[in-house]
Coordinates of N, CA and C in Angstrom, one line a residue:
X1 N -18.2 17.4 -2.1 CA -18.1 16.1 -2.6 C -17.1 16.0 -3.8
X2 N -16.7 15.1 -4.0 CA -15.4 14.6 -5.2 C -16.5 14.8 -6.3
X3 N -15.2 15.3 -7.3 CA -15.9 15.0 -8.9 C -15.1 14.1 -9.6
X4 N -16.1 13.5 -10.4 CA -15.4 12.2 -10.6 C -14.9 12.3 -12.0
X5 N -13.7 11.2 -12.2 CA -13.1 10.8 -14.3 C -14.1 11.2 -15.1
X6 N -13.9 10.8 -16.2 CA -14.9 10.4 -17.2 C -14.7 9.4 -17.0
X7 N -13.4 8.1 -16.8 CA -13.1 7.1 -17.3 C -13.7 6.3 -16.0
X8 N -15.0 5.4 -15.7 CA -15.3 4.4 -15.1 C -13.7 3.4 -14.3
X9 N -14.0 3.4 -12.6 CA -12.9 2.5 -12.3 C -13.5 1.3 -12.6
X10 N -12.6 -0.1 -13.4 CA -13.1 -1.1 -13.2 C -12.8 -2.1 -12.2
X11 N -13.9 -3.0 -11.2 CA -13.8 -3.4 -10.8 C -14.3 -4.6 -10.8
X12 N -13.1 -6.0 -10.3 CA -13.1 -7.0 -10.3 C -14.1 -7.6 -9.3
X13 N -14.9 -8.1 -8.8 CA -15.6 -8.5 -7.9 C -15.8 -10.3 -8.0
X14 N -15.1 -10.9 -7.0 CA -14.8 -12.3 -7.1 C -15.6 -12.8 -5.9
X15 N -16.8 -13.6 -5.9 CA -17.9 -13.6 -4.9 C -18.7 -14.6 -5.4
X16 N -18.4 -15.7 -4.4 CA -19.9 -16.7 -5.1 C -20.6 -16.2 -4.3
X17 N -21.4 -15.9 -3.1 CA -22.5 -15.7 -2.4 C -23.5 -14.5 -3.1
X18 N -24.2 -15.5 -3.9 CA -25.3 -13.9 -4.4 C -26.0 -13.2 -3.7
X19 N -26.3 -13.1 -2.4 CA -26.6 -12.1 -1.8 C -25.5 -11.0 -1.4
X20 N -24.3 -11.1 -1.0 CA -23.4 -10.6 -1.0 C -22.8 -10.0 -2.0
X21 N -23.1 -10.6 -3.4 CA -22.7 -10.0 -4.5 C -23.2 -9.0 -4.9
X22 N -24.9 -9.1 -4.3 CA -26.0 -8.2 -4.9 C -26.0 -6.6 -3.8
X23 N -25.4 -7.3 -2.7 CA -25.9 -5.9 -2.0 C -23.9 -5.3 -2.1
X24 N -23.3 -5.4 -2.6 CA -22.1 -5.1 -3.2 C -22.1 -4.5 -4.3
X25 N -22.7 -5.0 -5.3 CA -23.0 -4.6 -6.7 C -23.7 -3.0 -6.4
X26 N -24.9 -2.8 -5.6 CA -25.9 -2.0 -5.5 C -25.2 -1.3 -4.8
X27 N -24.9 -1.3 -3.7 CA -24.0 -0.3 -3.2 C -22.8 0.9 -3.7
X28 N -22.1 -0.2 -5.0 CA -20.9 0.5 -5.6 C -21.7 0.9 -6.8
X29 N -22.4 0.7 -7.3 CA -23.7 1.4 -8.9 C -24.1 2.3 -8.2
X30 N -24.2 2.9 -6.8 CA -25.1 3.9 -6.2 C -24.0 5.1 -6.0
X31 N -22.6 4.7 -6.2 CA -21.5 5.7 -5.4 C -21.3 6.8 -6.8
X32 N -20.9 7.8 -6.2 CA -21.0 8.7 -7.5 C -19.7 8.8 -8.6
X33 N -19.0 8.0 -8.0 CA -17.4 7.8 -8.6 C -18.0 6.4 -9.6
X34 N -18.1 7.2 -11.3 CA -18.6 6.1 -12.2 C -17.7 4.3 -12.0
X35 N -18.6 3.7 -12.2 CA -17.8 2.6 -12.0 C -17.6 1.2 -13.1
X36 N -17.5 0.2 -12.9 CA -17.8 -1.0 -13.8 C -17.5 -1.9 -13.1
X37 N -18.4 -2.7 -12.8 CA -18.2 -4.4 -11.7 C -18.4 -5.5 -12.7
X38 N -17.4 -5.8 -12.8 CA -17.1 -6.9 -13.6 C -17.2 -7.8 -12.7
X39 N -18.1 -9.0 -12.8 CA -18.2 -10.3 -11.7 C -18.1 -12.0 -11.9
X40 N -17.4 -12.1 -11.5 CA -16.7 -14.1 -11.3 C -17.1 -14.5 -10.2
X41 N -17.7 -15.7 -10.1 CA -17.8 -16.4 -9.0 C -17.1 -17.6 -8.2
X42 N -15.7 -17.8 -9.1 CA -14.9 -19.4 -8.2 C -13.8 -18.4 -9.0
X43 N -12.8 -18.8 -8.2 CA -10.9 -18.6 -8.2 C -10.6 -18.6 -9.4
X44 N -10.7 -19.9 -10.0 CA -10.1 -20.0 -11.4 C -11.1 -19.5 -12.1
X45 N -12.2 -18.9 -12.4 CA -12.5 -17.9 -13.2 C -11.8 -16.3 -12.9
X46 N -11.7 -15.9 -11.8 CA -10.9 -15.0 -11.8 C -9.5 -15.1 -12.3
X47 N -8.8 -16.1 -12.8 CA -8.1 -15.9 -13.1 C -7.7 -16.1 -14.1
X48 N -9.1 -16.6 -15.0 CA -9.0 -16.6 -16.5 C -9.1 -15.1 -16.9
X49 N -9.8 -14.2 -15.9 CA -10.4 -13.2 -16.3 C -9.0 -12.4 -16.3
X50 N -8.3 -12.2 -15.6 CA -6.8 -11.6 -15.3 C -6.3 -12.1 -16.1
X51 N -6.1 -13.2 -16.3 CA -5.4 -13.4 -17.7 C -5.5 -13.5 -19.1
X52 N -7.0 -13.1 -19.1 CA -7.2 -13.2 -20.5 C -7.6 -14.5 -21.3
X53 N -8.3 -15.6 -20.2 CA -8.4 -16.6 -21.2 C -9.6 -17.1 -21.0
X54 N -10.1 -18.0 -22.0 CA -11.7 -18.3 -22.1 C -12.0 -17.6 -22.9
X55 N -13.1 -17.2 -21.9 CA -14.2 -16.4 -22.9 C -13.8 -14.8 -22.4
X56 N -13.0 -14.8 -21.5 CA -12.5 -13.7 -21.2 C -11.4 -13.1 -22.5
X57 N -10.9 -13.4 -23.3 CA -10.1 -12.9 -23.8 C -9.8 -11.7 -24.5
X58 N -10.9 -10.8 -24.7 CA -11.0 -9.7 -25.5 C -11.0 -8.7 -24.2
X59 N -10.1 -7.9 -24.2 CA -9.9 -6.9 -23.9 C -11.1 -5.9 -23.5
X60 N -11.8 -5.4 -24.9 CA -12.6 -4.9 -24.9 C -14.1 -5.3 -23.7
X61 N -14.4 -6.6 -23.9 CA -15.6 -6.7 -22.7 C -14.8 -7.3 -21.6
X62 N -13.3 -7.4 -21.3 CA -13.2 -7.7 -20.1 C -11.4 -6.9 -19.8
X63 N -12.3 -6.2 -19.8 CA -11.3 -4.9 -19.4 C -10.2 -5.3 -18.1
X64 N -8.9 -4.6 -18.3 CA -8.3 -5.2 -16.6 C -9.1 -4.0 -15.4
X65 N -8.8 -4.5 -14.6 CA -9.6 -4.3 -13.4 C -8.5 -3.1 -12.8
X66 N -9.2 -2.1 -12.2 CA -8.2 -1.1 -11.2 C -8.1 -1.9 -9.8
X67 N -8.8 -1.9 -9.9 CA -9.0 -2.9 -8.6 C -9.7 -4.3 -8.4
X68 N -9.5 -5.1 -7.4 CA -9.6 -6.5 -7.1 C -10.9 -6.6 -5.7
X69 N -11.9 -7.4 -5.8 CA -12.8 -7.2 -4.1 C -12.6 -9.1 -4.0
X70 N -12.1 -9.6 -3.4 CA -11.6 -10.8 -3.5 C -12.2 -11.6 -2.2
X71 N -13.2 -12.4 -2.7 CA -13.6 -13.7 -1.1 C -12.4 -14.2 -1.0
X72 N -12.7 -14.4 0.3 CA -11.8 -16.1 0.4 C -12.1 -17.4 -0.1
X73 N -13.2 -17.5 0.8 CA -14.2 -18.8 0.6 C -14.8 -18.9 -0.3
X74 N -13.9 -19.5 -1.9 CA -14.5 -19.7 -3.0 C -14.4 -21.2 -3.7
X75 N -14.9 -21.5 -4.4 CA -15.3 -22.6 -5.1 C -13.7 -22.7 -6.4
X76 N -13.1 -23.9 -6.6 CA -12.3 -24.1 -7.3 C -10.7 -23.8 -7.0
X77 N -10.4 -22.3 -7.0 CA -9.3 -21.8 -6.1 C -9.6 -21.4 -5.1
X78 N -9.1 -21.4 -4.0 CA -9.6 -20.4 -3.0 C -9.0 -18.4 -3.1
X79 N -9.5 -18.0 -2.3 CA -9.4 -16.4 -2.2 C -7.9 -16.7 -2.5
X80 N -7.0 -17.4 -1.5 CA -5.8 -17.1 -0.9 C -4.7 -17.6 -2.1
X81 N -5.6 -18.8 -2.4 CA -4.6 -19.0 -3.9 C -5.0 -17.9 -5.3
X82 N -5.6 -17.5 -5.1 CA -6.2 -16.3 -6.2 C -5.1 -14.9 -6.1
X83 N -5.0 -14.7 -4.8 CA -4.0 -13.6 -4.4 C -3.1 -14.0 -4.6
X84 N -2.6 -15.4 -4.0 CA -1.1 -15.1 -4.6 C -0.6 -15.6 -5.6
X85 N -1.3 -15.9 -6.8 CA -1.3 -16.0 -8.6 C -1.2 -14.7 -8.8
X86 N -2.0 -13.9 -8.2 CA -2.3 -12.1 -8.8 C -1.0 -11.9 -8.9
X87 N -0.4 -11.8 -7.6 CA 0.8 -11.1 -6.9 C 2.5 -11.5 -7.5
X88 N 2.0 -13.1 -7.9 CA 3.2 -13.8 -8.3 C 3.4 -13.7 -9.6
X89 N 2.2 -12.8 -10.7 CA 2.6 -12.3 -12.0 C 3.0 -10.9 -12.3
X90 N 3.9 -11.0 -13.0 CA 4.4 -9.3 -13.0 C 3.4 -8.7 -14.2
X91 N 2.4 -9.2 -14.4 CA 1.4 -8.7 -15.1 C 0.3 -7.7 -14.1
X92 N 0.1 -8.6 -13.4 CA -1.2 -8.4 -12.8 C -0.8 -8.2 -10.9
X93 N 0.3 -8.4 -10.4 CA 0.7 -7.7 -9.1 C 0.8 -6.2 -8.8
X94 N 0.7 -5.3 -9.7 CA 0.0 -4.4 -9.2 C -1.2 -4.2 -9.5
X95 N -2.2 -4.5 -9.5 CA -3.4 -4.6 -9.2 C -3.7 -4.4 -7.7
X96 N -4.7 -3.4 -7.1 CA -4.8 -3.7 -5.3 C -5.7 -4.6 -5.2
X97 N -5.5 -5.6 -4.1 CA -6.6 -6.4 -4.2 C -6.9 -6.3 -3.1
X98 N -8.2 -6.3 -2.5 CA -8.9 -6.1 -1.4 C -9.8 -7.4 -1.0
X99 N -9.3 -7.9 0.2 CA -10.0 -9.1 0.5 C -11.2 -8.7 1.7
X100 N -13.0 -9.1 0.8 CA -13.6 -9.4 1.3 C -14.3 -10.1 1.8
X101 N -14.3 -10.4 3.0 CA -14.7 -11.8 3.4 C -15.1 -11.9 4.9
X102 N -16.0 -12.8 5.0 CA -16.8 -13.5 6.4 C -16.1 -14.0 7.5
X103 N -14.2 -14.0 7.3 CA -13.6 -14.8 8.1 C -13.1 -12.9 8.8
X104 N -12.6 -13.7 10.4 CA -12.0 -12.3 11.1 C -11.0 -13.5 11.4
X105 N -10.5 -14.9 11.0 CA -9.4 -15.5 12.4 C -8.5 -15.0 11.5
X106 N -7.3 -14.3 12.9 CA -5.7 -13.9 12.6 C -5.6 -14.9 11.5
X107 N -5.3 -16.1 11.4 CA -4.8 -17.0 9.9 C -5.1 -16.1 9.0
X108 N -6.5 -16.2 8.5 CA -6.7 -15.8 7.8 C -6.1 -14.5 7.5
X109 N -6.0 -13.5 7.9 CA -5.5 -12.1 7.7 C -4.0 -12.3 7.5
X110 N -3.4 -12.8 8.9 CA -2.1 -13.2 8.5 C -1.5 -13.7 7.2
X111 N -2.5 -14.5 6.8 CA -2.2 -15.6 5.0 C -2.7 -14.6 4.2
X112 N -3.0 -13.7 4.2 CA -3.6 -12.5 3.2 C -2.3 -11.6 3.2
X113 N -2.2 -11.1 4.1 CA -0.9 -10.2 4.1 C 0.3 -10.9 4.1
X114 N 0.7 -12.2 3.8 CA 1.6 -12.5 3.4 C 2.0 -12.7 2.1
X115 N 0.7 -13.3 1.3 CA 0.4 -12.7 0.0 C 0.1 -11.0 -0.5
X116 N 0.2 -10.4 0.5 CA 0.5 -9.1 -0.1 C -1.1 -8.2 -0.8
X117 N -1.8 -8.8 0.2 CA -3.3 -8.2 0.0 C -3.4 -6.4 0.1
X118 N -3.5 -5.9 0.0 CA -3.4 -4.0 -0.1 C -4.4 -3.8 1.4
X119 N -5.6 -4.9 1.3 CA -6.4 -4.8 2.2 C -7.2 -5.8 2.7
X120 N -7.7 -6.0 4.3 CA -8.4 -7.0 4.9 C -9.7 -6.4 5.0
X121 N -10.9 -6.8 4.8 CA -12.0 -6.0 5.5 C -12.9 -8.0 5.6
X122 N -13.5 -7.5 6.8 CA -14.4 -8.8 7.4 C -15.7 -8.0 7.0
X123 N -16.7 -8.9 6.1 CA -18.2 -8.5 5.6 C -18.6 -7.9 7.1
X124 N -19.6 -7.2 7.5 CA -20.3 -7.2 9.0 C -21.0 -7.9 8.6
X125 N -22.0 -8.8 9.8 CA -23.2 -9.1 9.7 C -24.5 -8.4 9.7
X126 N -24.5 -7.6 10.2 CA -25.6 -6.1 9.9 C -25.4 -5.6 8.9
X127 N -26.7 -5.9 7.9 CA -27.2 -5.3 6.7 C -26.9 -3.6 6.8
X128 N -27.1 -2.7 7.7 CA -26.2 -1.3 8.0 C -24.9 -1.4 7.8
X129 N -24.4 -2.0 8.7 CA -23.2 -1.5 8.7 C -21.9 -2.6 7.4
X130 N -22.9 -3.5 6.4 CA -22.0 -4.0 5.7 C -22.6 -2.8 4.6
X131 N -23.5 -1.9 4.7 CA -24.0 -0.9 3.5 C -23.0 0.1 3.7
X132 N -22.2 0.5 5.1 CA -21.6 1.5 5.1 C -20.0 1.4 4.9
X133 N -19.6 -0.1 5.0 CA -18.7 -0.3 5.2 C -18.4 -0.2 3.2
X134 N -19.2 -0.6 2.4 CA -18.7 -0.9 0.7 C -19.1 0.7 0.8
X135 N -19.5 1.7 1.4 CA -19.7 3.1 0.8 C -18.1 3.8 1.0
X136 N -17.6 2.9 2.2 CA -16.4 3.5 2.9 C -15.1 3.3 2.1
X137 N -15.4 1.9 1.1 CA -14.6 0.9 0.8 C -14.8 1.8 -1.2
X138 N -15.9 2.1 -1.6 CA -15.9 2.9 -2.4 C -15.1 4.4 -2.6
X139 N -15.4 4.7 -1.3 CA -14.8 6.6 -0.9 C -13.3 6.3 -1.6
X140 N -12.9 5.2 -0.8 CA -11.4 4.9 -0.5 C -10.6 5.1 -2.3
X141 N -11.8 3.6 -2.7 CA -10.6 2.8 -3.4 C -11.4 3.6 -5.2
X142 N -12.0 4.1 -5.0 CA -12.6 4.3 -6.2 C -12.7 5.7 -6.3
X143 N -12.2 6.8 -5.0 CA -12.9 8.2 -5.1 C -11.2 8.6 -4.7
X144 N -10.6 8.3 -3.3 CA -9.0 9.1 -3.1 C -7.9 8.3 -3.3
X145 N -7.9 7.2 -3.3 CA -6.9 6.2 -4.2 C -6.3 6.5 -5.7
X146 N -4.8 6.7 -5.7 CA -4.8 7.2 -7.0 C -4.2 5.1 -7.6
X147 N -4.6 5.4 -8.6 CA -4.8 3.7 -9.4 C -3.9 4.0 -10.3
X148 N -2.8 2.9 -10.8 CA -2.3 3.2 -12.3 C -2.9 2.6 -13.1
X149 N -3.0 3.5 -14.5 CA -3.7 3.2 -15.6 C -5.0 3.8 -15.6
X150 N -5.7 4.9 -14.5 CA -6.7 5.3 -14.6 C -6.5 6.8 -14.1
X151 N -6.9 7.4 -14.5 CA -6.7 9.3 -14.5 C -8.2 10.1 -14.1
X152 N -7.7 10.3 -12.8 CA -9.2 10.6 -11.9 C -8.8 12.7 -11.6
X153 N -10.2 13.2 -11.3 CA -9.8 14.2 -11.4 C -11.2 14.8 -9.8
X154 N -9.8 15.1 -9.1 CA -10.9 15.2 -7.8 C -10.7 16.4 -6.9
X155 N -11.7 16.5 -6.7 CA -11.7 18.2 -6.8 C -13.0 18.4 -5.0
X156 N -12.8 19.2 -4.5 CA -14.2 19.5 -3.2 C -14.8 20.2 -3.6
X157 N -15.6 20.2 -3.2 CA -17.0 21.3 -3.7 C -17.7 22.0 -2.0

């Protein structure tokens, strides 16, 4: 098994559906690669959060994110306009953002990767296999992904 930082990856998690949020949250709090899920529910909260404004603005309780878990289907901005604000600031375009979401039509993926998504993954409908998919989606982006601005130290046993 990997050994993990000291330093917690943080992660952005942009998701109105609270069931989805919850079995997301519990899944990545269960992975042994320390973490921090920071969570927004509509577009333009995410992207107060990236930029620092609101009530977001202190650094300290709203740390930037190593990574991004990004709906589509959200309230205010959508997923797709959220991605490509990320991507279109030289602040916050390298960030990976990873789009999770309920849609599988080509558009949709197409309009993701044109905005320059790192990654597509469609929720499953099976409570299994959407448990195995955020363990798989953890391994990846939180355990062999090397992130800038986070210093991971990974080792087999």
């Amino acid at each position: 098994m990997k050994q993990a930082s000291l330093e917690p990856v943080v992660i952005l998690l942009v998701e109105d559906n609270p069931d989805h949020t919850e079995l997301i949250t519990r899944t990545l709090n269960d992975h042994p690669i320390p973490n921090r899920i920071m969570h927004v529910t509509d577009g333009e909260a995410a992207l107060d959060y990236l930029w620092r404004r609101a009530q977001f603005a202190d650094p300290a309780t709203s740390p930037q994110p190593h990574v991004v878990l990004l709906d589509l289907q959200l309230p205010r901005l959508s997923g797709l306009e959220v991605l490509q604000a990320i991507k279109a600031n030289a602040e916050t375009r390298h960030i990976p953002v990873v789009v999770v979401t309920t849609s599988s039509a080509e558009s949709d993926v197409r309009a993701a990767y044109q905005r320059f998504a790192n990654s597509y993954l469609v929720k499953p409908v099976d409570f299994q296999q959407f448990t195995q998919m955020m363990n798989d989606l953890g391994d990846y982006w939180l355990g062999w992904n090397q992130m800038q601005g986070h210093q991971q130290t990974i080792s087999s046993s």
